[in-house]
mmCIF file of C-alpha atoms in Angstrom:
data_model
loop_
_atom_site.group_PDB
_atom_site.id
_atom_site.type_symbol
_atom_site.label_atom_id
_atom_site.label_comp_id
_atom_site.label_asym_id
_atom_site.label_seq_id
_atom_site.Cartn_x
_atom_site.Cartn_y
_atom_site.Cartn_z
ATOM 1 C CA MET A 1 -26.880 -20.361 -15.747
ATOM 2 C CA PRO A 2 -28.406 -23.796 -15.127
ATOM 3 C CA PHE A 3 -30.626 -25.380 -17.753
ATOM 4 C CA SER A 4 -33.526 -27.566 -16.678
ATOM 5 C CA ALA A 5 -35.801 -29.868 -18.669
ATOM 6 C CA PHE A 6 -38.858 -31.913 -17.758
ATOM 7 C CA SER A 7 -38.861 -35.553 -18.788
ATOM 8 C CA PRO A 8 -42.387 -36.707 -19.715
ATOM 9 C CA GLY A 9 -42.415 -40.049 -17.867
ATOM 10 C CA GLY A 10 -43.176 -43.545 -19.040
ATOM 11 C CA ALA A 11 -40.475 -46.175 -19.591
ATOM 12 C CA ASN A 12 -37.717 -43.604 -19.502
ATOM 13 C CA ILE A 13 -34.785 -42.160 -17.608
ATOM 14 C CA LEU A 14 -36.631 -40.304 -14.910
ATOM 15 C CA ALA A 15 -40.265 -41.415 -14.918
ATOM 16 C CA ALA A 16 -41.502 -37.808 -14.944
ATOM 17 C CA GLY A 17 -38.706 -35.845 -13.322
ATOM 18 C CA LEU A 18 -36.463 -32.834 -13.784
ATOM 19 C CA LEU A 19 -32.990 -32.847 -15.335
ATOM 20 C CA LEU A 20 -30.642 -29.986 -14.496
ATOM 21 C CA ALA A 21 -27.438 -29.196 -16.389
ATOM 22 C CA TYR A 22 -25.097 -26.690 -14.731
ATOM 23 C CA GLN A 23 -21.761 -25.002 -15.321
ATOM 24 C CA MET A 24 -20.226 -25.507 -11.859
ATOM 25 C CA LEU A 25 -21.276 -27.829 -9.011
ATOM 26 C CA GLY A 26 -20.275 -26.543 -5.592
ATOM 27 C CA GLY A 27 -19.569 -28.843 -2.669
ATOM 28 C CA ASP A 28 -21.289 -28.771 0.719
ATOM 29 C CA ASN A 29 -18.225 -27.295 2.440
ATOM 30 C CA GLY A 30 -17.107 -24.912 -0.307
ATOM 31 C CA GLY A 31 -14.937 -25.701 -3.306
ATOM 32 C CA TRP A 32 -16.094 -27.955 -6.112
ATOM 33 C CA ALA A 33 -18.110 -31.145 -5.658
ATOM 34 C CA PRO A 34 -16.460 -34.377 -6.870
ATOM 35 C CA GLY A 35 -18.979 -34.674 -9.744
ATOM 36 C CA ASN A 36 -18.295 -31.153 -11.031
ATOM 37 C CA GLY A 37 -18.338 -31.274 -14.855
ATOM 38 C CA ARG A 38 -19.232 -34.954 -14.952
ATOM 39 C CA THR A 39 -22.805 -35.115 -13.635
ATOM 40 C CA LEU A 40 -26.349 -33.931 -14.240
ATOM 41 C CA MET A 41 -28.745 -33.233 -11.384
ATOM 42 C CA VAL A 42 -32.033 -35.176 -11.248
ATOM 43 C CA ASN A 43 -35.155 -34.660 -9.164
ATOM 44 C CA ASP A 44 -37.626 -37.539 -9.391
ATOM 45 C CA ASN A 45 -40.260 -35.549 -7.482
ATOM 46 C CA PRO A 46 -40.645 -32.103 -9.134
ATOM 47 C CA SER A 47 -43.396 -31.164 -6.666
ATOM 48 C CA ASP A 48 -40.702 -30.880 -3.940
ATOM 49 C CA LEU A 49 -37.717 -29.020 -5.379
ATOM 50 C CA ALA A 50 -36.198 -28.386 -1.945
ATOM 51 C CA ARG A 51 -35.370 -32.095 -1.582
ATOM 52 C CA GLY A 52 -34.710 -35.169 -3.650
ATOM 53 C CA TRP A 53 -31.906 -33.914 -5.905
ATOM 54 C CA ARG A 54 -29.253 -36.453 -6.837
ATOM 55 C CA GLU A 55 -26.382 -36.647 -9.297
ATOM 56 C CA ILE A 56 -26.157 -38.992 -12.260
ATOM 57 C CA PRO A 57 -23.175 -39.237 -14.636
ATOM 58 C CA SER A 58 -23.537 -36.893 -17.612
ATOM 59 C CA PRO A 59 -23.301 -38.212 -21.186
ATOM 60 C CA VAL A 60 -20.663 -35.538 -22.019
ATOM 61 C CA GLN A 61 -17.832 -35.453 -19.453
ATOM 62 C CA VAL A 62 -15.819 -32.255 -18.831
ATOM 63 C CA SER A 63 -12.595 -33.267 -17.107
ATOM 64 C CA TYR A 64 -11.128 -29.924 -15.978
ATOM 65 C CA ASN A 65 -14.017 -27.716 -14.874
ATOM 66 C CA GLN A 66 -12.488 -25.140 -12.537
ATOM 67 C CA GLY A 67 -14.276 -22.002 -13.730
ATOM 68 C CA SER A 68 -13.684 -20.392 -17.094
ATOM 69 C CA VAL A 69 -15.565 -18.989 -20.054
ATOM 70 C CA CYS A 70 -15.360 -22.343 -21.870
ATOM 71 C CA PRO A 71 -15.611 -25.594 -19.872
ATOM 72 C CA ASN A 72 -19.242 -26.630 -19.374
ATOM 73 C CA PHE A 73 -20.404 -23.087 -20.167
ATOM 74 C CA SER A 74 -24.182 -22.882 -20.678
ATOM 75 C CA PRO A 75 -24.817 -26.651 -20.861
ATOM 76 C CA THR A 76 -28.092 -27.968 -22.234
ATOM 77 C CA VAL A 77 -29.900 -31.257 -21.679
ATOM 78 C CA LEU A 78 -32.997 -32.236 -23.639
ATOM 79 C CA PRO A 79 -35.145 -35.323 -23.171
ATOM 80 C CA THR A 80 -36.458 -36.721 -26.438
ATOM 81 C CA SER A 81 -40.182 -36.803 -27.154
ATOM 82 C CA ASP A 82 -40.498 -40.427 -25.998
ATOM 83 C CA GLY A 83 -38.545 -39.616 -22.816
ATOM 84 C CA LYS A 84 -36.020 -42.433 -23.228
ATOM 85 C CA PRO A 85 -32.705 -40.935 -24.386
ATOM 86 C CA VAL A 86 -31.463 -37.450 -23.598
ATOM 87 C CA ILE A 87 -29.324 -35.113 -25.679
ATOM 88 C CA HIS A 88 -26.575 -33.413 -23.679
ATOM 89 C CA ILE A 89 -24.741 -30.435 -25.208
ATOM 90 C CA THR A 90 -21.874 -28.597 -23.534
ATOM 91 C CA THR A 91 -18.503 -26.964 -24.227
ATOM 92 C CA ASP A 92 -14.868 -27.708 -23.396
ATOM 93 C CA PHE A 93 -11.413 -26.797 -24.626
ATOM 94 C CA GLU A 94 -10.615 -28.661 -27.835
ATOM 95 C CA LYS A 95 -7.107 -29.958 -27.119
ATOM 96 C CA TYR A 96 -5.605 -28.114 -24.148
ATOM 97 C CA ILE A 97 -6.587 -25.682 -21.396
ATOM 98 C CA GLY A 98 -6.827 -22.229 -22.967
ATOM 99 C CA GLY A 99 -7.077 -23.695 -26.479
ATOM 100 C CA PRO A 100 -10.021 -23.368 -28.839
ATOM 101 C CA CYS A 101 -13.424 -23.864 -27.214
ATOM 102 C CA GLU A 102 -15.678 -26.451 -28.878
ATOM 103 C CA CYS A 103 -19.187 -27.743 -28.387
ATOM 104 C CA SER A 104 -19.813 -31.448 -27.787
ATOM 105 C CA MET A 105 -23.148 -33.226 -28.131
ATOM 106 C CA ARG A 106 -24.054 -36.766 -27.185
ATOM 107 C CA PRO A 107 -27.471 -38.375 -27.352
ATOM 108 C CA ALA A 108 -27.556 -41.256 -24.902
ATOM 109 C CA ARG A 109 -29.873 -43.511 -22.964
ATOM 110 C CA PRO A 110 -29.232 -45.047 -19.554
ATOM 111 C CA THR A 111 -28.285 -48.717 -19.314
ATOM 112 C CA GLY A 112 -29.459 -49.178 -15.722
ATOM 113 C CA ARG A 113 -30.480 -47.664 -12.416
ATOM 114 C CA PRO A 114 -29.262 -46.300 -10.066
ATOM 115 C CA GLN A 115 -25.794 -45.947 -11.631
ATOM 116 C CA PHE A 116 -27.034 -44.456 -14.924
ATOM 117 C CA GLN A 117 -24.260 -45.522 -17.225
ATOM 118 C CA TRP A 118 -24.918 -44.124 -20.679
ATOM 119 C CA LYS A 119 -25.081 -45.915 -23.999
ATOM 120 C CA SER A 120 -24.368 -43.623 -26.930
ATOM 121 C CA GLU A 121 -27.141 -43.136 -29.462
ATOM 122 C CA VAL A 122 -24.739 -41.886 -32.150
#
């Protein structure tokens, strides 16, 4: 199930937009999109949800996200009250595929647009 959050605007990541965290990102022609497990979806114009979605790199990267009960399962993204950094929480296998499932969290803020490289807040 996708998780969405509204960013309040101001001098922040999205300037009043929607962030969407997802478990799996499908490609246009079937299969998985190249950013699957490594991106968040952003819509800078929440009044038009049919258009305007784009990918930005996610603070927590899931390298092998091919469908399972663990990798990127039920991810969460939360903008902070000032709208500058976000907190991204998701799951992945601890050491190897099929190993223990662990939760990872990373608060981060973007270092620039449009690439959105993240600077850790931890």
